CSV table of C-alpha atoms and ligand atoms in Angstrom, one decimal:
chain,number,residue,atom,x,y,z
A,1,UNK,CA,-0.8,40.6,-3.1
A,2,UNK,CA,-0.6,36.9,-3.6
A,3,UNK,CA,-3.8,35.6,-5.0
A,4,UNK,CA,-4.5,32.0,-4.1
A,5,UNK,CA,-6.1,29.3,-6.2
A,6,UNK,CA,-9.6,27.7,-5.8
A,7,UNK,CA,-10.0,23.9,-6.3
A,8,UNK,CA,-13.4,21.7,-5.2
A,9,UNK,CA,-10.7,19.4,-3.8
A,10,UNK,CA,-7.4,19.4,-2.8
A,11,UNK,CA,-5.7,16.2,-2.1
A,12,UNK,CA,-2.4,16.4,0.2
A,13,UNK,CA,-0.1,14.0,-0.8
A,14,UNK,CA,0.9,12.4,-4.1
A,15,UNK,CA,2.1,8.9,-3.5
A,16,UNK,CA,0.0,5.9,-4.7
A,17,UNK,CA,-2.5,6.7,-2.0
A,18,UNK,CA,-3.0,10.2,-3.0
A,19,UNK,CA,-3.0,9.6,-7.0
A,20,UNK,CA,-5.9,6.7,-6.7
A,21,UNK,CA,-7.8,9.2,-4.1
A,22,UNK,CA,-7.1,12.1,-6.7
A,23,UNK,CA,-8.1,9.6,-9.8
A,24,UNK,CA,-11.1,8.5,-8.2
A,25,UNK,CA,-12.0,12.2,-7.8
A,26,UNK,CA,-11.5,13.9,-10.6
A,27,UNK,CA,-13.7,13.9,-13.6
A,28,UNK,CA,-17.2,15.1,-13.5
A,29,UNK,CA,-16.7,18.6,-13.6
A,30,UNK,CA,-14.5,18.8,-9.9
A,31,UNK,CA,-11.7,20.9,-10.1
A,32,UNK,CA,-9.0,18.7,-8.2
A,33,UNK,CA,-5.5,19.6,-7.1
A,34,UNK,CA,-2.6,17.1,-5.9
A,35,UNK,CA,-0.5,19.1,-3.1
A,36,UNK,CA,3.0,17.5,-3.3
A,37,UNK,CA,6.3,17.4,-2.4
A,38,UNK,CA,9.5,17.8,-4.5
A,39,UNK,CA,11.4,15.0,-6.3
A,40,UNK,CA,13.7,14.4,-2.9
A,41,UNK,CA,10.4,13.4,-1.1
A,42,UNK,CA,10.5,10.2,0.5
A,43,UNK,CA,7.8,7.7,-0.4
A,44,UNK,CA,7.3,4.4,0.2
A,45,UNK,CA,5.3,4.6,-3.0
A,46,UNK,CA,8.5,4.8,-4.5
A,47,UNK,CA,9.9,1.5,-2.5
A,48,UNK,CA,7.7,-1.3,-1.9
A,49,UNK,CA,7.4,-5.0,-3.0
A,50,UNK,CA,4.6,-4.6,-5.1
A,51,UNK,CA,2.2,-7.3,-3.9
A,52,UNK,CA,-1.8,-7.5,-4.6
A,53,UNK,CA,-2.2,-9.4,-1.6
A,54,UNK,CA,-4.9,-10.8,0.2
A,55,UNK,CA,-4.0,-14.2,2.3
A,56,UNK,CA,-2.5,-11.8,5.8
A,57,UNK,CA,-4.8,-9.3,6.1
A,58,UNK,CA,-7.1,-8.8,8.8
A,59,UNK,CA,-6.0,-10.4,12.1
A,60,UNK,CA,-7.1,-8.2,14.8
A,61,UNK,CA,-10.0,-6.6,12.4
A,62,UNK,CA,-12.0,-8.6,10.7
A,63,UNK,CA,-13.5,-5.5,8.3
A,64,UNK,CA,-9.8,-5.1,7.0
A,65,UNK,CA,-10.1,-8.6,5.5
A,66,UNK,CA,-13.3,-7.6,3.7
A,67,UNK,CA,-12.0,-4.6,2.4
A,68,UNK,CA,-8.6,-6.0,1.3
A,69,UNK,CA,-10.3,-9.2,-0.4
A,70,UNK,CA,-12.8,-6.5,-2.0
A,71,UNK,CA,-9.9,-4.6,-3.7
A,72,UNK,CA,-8.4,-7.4,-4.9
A,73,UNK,CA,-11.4,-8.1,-6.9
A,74,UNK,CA,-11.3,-4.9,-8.4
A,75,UNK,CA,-8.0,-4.8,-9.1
A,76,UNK,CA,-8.2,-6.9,-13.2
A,77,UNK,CA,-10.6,-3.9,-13.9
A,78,UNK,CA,-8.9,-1.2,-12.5
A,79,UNK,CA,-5.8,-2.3,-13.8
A,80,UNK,CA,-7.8,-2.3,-17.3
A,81,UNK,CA,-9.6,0.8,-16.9
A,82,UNK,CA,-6.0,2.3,-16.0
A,83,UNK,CA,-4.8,0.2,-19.3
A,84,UNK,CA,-7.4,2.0,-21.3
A,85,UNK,CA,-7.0,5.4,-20.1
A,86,UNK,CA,-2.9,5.2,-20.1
A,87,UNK,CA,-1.9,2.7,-22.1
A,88,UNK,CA,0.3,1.4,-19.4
A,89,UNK,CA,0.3,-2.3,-19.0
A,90,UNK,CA,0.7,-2.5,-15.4
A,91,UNK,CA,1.8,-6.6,-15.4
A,92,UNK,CA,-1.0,-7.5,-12.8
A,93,UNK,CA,-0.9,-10.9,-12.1
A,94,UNK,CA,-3.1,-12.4,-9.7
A,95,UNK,CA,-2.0,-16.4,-9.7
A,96,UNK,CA,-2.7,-16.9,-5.7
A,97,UNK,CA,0.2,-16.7,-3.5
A,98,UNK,CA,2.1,-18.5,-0.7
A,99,UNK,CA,3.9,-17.9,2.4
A,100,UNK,CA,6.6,-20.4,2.4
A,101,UNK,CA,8.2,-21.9,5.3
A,102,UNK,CA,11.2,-23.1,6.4
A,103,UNK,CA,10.5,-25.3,9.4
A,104,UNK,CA,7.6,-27.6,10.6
A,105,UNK,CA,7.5,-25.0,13.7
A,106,UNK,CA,7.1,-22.1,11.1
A,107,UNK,CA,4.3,-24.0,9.5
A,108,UNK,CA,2.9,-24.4,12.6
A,109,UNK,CA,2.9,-20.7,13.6
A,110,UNK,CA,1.1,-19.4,10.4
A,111,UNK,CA,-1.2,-22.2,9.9
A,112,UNK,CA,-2.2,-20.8,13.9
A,113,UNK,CA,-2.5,-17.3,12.6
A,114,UNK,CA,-4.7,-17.9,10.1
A,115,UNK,CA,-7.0,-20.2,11.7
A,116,UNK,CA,-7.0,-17.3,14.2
A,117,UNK,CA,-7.8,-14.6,11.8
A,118,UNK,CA,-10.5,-16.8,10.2
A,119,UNK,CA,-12.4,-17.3,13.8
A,120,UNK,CA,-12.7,-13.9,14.1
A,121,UNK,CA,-16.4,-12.8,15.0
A,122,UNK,CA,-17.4,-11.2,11.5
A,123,UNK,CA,-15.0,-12.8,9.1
A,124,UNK,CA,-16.0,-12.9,5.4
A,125,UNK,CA,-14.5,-16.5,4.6
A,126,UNK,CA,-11.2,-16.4,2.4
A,127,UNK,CA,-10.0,-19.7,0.8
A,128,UNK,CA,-6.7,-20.5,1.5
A,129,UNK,CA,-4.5,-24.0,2.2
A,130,UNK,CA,-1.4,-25.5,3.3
A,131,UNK,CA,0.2,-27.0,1.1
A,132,UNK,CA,3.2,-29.2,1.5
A,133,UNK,CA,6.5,-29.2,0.1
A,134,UNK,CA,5.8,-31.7,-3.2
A,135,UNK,CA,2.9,-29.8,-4.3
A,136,UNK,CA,4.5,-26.8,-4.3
A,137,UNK,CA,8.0,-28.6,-6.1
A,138,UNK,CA,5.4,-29.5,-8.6
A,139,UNK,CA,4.0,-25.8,-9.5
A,140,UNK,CA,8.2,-24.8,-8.8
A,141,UNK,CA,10.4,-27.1,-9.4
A,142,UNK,CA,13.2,-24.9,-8.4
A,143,UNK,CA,12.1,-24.9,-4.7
A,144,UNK,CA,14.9,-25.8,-2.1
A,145,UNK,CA,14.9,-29.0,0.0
A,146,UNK,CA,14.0,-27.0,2.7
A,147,UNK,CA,11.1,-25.7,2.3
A,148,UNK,CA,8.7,-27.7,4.2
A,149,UNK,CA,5.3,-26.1,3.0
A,150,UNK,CA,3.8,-23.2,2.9
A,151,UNK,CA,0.1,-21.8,3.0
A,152,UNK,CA,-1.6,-20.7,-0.3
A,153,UNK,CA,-4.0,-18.1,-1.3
A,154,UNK,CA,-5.3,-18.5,-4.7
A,155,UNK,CA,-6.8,-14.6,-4.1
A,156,UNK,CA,-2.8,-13.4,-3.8
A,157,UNK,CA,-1.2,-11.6,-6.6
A,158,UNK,CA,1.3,-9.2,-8.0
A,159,UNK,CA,1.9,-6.1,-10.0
A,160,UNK,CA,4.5,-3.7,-11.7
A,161,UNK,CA,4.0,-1.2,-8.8
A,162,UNK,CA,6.2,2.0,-10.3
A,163,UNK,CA,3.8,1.8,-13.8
A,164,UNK,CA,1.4,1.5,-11.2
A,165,UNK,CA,3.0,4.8,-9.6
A,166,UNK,CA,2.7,6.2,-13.2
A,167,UNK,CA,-0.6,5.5,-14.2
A,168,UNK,CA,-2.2,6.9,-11.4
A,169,UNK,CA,-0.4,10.1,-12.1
A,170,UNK,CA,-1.3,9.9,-15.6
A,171,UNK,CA,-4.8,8.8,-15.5
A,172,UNK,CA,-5.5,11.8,-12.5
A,173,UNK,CA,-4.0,14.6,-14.7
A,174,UNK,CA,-6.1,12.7,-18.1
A,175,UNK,CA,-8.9,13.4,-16.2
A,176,UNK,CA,-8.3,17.0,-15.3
A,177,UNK,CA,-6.3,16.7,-12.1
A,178,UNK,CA,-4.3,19.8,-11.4
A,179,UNK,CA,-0.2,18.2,-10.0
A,180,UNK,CA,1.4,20.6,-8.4
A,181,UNK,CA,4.6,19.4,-7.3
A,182,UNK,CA,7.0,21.6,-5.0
A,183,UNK,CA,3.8,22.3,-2.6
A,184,UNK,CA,4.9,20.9,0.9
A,185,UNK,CA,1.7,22.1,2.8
A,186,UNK,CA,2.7,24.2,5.8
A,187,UNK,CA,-0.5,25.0,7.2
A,188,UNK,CA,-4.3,24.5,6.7
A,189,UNK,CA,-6.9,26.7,8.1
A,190,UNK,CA,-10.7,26.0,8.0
A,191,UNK,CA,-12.8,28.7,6.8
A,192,UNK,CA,-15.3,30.3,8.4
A,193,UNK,CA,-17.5,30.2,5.8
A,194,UNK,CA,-16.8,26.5,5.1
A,195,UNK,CA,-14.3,25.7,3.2
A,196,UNK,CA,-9.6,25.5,3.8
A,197,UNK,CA,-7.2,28.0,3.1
A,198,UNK,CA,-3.8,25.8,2.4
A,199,UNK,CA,-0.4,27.2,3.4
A,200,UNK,CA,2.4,25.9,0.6
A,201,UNK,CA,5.7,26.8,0.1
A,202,UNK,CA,4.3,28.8,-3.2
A,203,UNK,CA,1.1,30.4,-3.5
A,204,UNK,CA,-1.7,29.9,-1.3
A,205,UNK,CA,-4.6,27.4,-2.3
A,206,UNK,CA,-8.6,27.5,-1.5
A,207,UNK,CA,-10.3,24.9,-1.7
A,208,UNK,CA,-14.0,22.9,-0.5
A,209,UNK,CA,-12.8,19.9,0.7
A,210,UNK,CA,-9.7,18.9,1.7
A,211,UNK,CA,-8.0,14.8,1.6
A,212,UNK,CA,-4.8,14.3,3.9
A,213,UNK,CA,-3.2,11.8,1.8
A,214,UNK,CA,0.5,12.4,3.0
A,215,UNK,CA,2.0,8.8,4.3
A,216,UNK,CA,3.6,10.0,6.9
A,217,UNK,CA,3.7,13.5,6.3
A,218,UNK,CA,-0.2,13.4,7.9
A,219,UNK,CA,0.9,13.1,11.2
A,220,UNK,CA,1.9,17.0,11.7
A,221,UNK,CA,-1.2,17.9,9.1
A,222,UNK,CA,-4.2,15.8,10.8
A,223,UNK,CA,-4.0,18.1,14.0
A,224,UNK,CA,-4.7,21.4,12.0
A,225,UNK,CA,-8.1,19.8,11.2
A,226,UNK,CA,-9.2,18.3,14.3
A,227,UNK,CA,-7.8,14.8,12.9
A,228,UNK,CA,-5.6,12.2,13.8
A,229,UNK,CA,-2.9,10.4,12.6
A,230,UNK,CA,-0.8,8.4,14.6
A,231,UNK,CA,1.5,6.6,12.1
A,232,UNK,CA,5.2,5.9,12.1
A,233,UNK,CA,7.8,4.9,9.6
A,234,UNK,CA,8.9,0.9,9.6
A,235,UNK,CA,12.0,0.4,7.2
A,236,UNK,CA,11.6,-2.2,4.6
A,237,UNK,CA,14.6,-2.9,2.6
A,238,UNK,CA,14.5,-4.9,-0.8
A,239,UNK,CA,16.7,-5.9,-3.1
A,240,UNK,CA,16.5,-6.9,-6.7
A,241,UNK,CA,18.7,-9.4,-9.0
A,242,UNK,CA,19.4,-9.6,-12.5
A,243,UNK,CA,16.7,-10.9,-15.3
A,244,UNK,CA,16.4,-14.1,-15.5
A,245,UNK,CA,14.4,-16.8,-17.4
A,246,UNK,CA,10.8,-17.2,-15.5
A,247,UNK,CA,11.3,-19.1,-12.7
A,248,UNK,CA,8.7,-18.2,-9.9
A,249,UNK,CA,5.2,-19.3,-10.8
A,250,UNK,CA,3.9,-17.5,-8.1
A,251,UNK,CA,4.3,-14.7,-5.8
A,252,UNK,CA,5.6,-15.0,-2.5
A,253,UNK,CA,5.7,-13.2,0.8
A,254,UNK,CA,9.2,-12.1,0.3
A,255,UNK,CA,9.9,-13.0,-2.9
A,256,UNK,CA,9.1,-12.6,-6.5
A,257,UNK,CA,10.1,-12.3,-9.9
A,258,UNK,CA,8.7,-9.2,-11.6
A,259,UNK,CA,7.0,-9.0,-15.2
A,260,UNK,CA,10.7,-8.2,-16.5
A,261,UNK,CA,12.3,-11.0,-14.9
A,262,UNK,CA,14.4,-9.7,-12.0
A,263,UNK,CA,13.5,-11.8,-8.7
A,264,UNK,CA,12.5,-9.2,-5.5
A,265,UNK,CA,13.6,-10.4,-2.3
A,266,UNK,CA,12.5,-8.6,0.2
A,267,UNK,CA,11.5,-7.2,3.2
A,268,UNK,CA,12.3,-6.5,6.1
A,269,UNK,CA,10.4,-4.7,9.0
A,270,UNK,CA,12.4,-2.2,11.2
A,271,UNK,CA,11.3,0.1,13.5
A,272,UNK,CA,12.4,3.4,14.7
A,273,UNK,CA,14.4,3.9,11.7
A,274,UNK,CA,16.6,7.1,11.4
A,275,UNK,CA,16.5,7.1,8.0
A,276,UNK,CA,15.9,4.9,4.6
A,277,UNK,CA,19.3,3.5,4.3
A,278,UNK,CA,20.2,-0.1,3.7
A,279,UNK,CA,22.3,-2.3,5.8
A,280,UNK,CA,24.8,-5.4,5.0
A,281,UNK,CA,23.4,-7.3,8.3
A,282,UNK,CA,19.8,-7.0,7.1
A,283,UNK,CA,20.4,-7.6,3.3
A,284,UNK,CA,22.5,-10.7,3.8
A,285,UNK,CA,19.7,-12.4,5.9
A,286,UNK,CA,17.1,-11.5,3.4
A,287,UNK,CA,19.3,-13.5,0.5
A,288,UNK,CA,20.3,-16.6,3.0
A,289,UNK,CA,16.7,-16.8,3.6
A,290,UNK,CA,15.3,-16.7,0.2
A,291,UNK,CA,18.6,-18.9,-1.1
A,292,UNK,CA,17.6,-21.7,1.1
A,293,UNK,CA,14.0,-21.1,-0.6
A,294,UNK,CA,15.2,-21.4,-4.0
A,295,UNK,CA,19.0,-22.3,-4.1
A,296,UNK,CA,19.2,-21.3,-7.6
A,297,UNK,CA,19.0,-17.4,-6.3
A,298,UNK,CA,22.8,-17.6,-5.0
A,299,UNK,CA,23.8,-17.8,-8.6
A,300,UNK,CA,22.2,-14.7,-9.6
A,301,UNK,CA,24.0,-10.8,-9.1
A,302,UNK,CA,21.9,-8.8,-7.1
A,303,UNK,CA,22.3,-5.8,-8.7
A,304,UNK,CA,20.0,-3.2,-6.8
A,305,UNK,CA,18.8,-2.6,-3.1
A,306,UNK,CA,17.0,0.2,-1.7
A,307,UNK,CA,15.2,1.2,1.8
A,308,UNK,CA,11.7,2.8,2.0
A,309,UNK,CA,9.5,3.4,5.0
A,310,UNK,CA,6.3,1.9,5.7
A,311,UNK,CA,3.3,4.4,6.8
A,312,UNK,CA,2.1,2.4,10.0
A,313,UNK,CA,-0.3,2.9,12.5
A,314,UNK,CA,-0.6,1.8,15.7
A,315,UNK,CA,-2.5,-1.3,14.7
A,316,UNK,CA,-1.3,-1.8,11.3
A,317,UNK,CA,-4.7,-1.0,9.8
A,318,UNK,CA,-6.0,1.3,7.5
A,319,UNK,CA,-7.2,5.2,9.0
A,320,UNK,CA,-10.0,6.4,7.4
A,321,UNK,CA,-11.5,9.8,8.5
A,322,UNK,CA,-13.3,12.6,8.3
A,323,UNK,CA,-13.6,15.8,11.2
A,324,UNK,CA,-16.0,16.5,12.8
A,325,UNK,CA,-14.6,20.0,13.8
A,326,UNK,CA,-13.2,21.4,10.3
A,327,UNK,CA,-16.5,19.2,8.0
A,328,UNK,CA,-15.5,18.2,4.1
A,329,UNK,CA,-11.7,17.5,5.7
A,330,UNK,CA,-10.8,13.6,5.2
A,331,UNK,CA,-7.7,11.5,6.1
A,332,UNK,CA,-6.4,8.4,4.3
A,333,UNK,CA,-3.9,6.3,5.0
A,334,UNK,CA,-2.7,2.8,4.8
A,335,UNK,CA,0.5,0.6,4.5
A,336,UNK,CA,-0.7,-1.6,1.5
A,337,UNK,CA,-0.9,1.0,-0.8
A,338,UNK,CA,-0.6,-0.8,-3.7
A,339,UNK,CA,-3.3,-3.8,-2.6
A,340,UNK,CA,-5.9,-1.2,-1.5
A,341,UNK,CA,-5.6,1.3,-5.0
A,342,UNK,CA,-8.3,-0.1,-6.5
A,343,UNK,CA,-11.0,0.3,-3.7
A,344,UNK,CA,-9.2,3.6,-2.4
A,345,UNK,CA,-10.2,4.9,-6.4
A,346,UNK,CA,-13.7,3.6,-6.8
A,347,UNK,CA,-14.8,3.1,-3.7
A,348,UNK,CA,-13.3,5.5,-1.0
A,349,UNK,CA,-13.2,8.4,-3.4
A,350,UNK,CA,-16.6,8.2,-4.3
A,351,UNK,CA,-17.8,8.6,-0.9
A,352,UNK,CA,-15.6,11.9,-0.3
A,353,UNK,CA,-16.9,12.9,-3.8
A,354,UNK,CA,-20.3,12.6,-2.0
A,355,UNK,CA,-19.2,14.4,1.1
A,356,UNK,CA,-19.0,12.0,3.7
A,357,UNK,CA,-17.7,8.3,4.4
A,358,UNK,CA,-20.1,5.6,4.3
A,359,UNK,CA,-20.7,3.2,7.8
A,360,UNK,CA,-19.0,0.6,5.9
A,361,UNK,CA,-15.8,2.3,6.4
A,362,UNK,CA,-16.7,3.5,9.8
A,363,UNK,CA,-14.3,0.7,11.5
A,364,UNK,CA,-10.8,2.6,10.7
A,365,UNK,CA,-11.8,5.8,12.1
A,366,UNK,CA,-8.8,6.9,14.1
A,367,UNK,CA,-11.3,6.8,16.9
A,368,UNK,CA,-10.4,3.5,17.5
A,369,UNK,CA,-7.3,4.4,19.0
A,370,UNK,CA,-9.3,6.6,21.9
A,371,UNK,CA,-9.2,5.0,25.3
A,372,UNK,CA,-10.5,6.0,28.4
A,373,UNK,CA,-7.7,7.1,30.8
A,374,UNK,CA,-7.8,5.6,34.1
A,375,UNK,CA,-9.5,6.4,36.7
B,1,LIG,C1,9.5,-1.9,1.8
B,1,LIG,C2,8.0,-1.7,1.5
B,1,LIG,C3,7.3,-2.7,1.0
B,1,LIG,C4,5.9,-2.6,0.7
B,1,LIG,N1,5.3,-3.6,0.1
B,1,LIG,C5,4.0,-3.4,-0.3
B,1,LIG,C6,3.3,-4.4,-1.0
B,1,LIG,O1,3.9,-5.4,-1.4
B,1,LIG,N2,2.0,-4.2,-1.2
B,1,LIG,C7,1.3,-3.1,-0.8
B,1,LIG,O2,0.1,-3.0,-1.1
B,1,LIG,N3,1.9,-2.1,-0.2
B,1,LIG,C8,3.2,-2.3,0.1
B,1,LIG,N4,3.9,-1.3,0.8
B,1,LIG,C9,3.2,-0.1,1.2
B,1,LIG,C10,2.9,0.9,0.1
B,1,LIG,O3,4.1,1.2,-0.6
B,1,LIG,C11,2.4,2.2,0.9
B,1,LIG,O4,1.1,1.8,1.5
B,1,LIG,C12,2.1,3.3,0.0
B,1,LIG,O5,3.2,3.6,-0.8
B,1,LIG,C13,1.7,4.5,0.8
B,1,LIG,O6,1.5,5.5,0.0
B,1,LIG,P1,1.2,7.0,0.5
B,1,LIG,O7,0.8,7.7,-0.7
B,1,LIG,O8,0.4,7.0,1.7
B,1,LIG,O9,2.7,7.4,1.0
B,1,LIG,P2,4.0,7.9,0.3
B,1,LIG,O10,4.3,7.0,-0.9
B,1,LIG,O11,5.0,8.0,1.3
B,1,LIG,O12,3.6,9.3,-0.3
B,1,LIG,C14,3.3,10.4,0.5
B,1,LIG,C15,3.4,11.6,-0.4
B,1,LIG,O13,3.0,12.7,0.4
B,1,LIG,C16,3.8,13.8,0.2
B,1,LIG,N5,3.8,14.7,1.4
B,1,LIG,C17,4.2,14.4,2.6
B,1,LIG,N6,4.1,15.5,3.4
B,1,LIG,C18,3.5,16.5,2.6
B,1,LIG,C19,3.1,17.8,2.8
B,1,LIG,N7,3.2,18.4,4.1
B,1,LIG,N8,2.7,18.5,1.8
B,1,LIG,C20,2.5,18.0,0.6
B,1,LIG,N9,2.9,16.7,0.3
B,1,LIG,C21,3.4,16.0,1.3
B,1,LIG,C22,5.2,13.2,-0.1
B,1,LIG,O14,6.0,14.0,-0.8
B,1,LIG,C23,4.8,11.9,-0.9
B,1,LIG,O15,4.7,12.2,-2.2
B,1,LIG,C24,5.3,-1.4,1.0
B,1,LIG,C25,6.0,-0.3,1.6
B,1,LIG,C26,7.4,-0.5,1.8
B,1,LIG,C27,8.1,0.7,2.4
């Protein structure tokens, strides 16, 4: 007879969304699981650029400005509190940001889009400014002739996102978090008596309340719940040059020099990958671009590139959910995982701690996504 374990919660998925869910959780008594995959799991938690960002969030939905602008206000004290508890400096850095640009046409287009997304009905003001290609010379002297300007976010920032990956894992377990790596969830059933009875690839697991945190993995799970989660994966690719002396005052939209002095240049956006591989085509453009930023780049060795995929849904915006069917089941997912850590741990967890998600989060229910069919 197989006799299956009993958690309060049991969070599905243990990339950076499902470690800040699980932190944020445990503690208090609760008895919390982490269901996860093996080491040869993909995740983009693994992959990404690492950016606290802020300034291009929230055209098409004004609430997911709020939210992002409200995690990136939490972030200096989570990224202490995480300090404190693992004594892993996570290198958070949060100078402001720009989006640089290459032409007076680019300029053009993203000054547009952000006058856009600030007219929104219901848009919490953001401060942000152009600024043109002197003043930023003057905070990076490095900059290429070509850059014409760029807009600026002093709210932008960045962050070691793998110590981030770490912490998480480490502050969770500190806390009492159960990880149990090498459980691919097959199937989850809801109990009649309240309560899920989780399918894994070892021992069946009990538990209250479930949290789909799978990136994309919650697409085939959502359903068994009565949930919904339409994402797909989008292919970044990224690559990575040598240390080098500090450069980069600032984060940029595709590029950055880390805490240990390698400069990011990344990434791209691909759809309907096949996989997570990198290409020559896409790499090479990457560099050009971010050489004829800062020309000083095409003298550095890149010396690492990898591929990850993006958890996107339809709109780009975050789900938030809970079932109405199968009660104290909960989806979360996002595709700035790293920006939204902060408010996924103290402010979304709390809520499914209480039992149910707050109005103010009511906006990325997947619900959002229902329309009426024709007549
Ligand atoms: C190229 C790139 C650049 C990015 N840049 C940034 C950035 O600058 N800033 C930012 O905020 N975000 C960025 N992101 C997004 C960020 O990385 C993601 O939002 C975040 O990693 C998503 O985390 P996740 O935990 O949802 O998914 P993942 O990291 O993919 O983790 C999902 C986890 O669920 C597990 N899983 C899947 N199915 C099952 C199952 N059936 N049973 C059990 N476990 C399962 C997997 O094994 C995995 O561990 C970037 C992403 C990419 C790809």
């Amino acid at each position: 007879m197989t006799v299956s374990r009993t958690y309060d919660v049991a969070v599905i998925g243990g990339g950076v969304v499902g470690l800040a869910i699980a932190r944020g959780l445990a503690g208090q008594g609760r008895r919390i699981a982490i269901l996860d995959e093996g080491d040869v799991a993909r995740r983009a938690s693994r992959g990404n650029f690492a950016l606290v960002w802020v300034q291009s969030k929230g055209l098409g939905m004004a609430r997911y400005g709020a939210w992002t602008t409200g995690s990136a206000a939490l972030w200096p004290g989570f990224a202490a509190a995480l300090r404190e508890e693992t004594g892993l400096d996570l290198g958070l850095s949060q100078p402001g940001g720009y989006s640089l640009c290459l032409s007076e046409a680019e300029l053009d287009a993203r000054r547009a889009a952000m006058m856009r997304m600030h007219n929104q009905p219901g848009w919490e003001p953001v401060p942000w400014e152009v600024h043109d290609h002197a003043r930023i010379a003057r905070a990076m002297p490095a900059l290429g002739p070509e850059v014409v300007g760029g807009v600026f976010c002093p709210l932008d920032g960045h962050v070691n996102s793998l110590r981030l990956f770490r912490a998480l894992h480490a502050s969770a377990t500190a806390r009492g978090a159960t990880y149990l790596p090498d459980h691919p969830v097959r199937e989850i059933a809801a109990l009649a008596g309240g309560g899920f009875r989780i399918t894994t690839a070892q021992a069946p697991i009990e538990a209250a309340r479930i949290v789909l945190a799978a990136g994309l993995g919650n697409a085939a799970l959502a359903p068994m719940v009565g949930l919904a989660a339409p994402v797909r994966p989008q292919r970044g690719q990224v690559m990575v040059t040598e240390k080098t002396a500090p450069f980069l005052a600032y984060p940029m939209a595709t590029l950055r020099q880390t805490d240990e002095g390698g400069v990011m240049i990344g990434d791209s956006k691909e759809e309907a990958p096949e996989d997570e591989a990198v290409g020559p085509g896409v790499l090479a453009a990457m560099a050009r671009r971010a050489i004829r930023m800062f020309p000083l780049l095409g003298g550095l060795n890149i010396v690492r590139s990898w591929g990850a995929l993006r958890v996107m849904s339809p709109d780009g915006f975050p789900i938030y959910d809970q079932s109405e069917t199968a009660p104290g089941a909960f989806l979360v997912t996002c595709h700035s995982g790293v920006t939204l850590a902060a408010a996924h741990s103290d402010v979304l967890a709390p809520m499914i701690a209480r039992g149910a998600l707050d109005m103010s989060v009511a906006a990325f229910s997947a619900r959002r996504f229902d329309v009426p069919s024709p007549a």
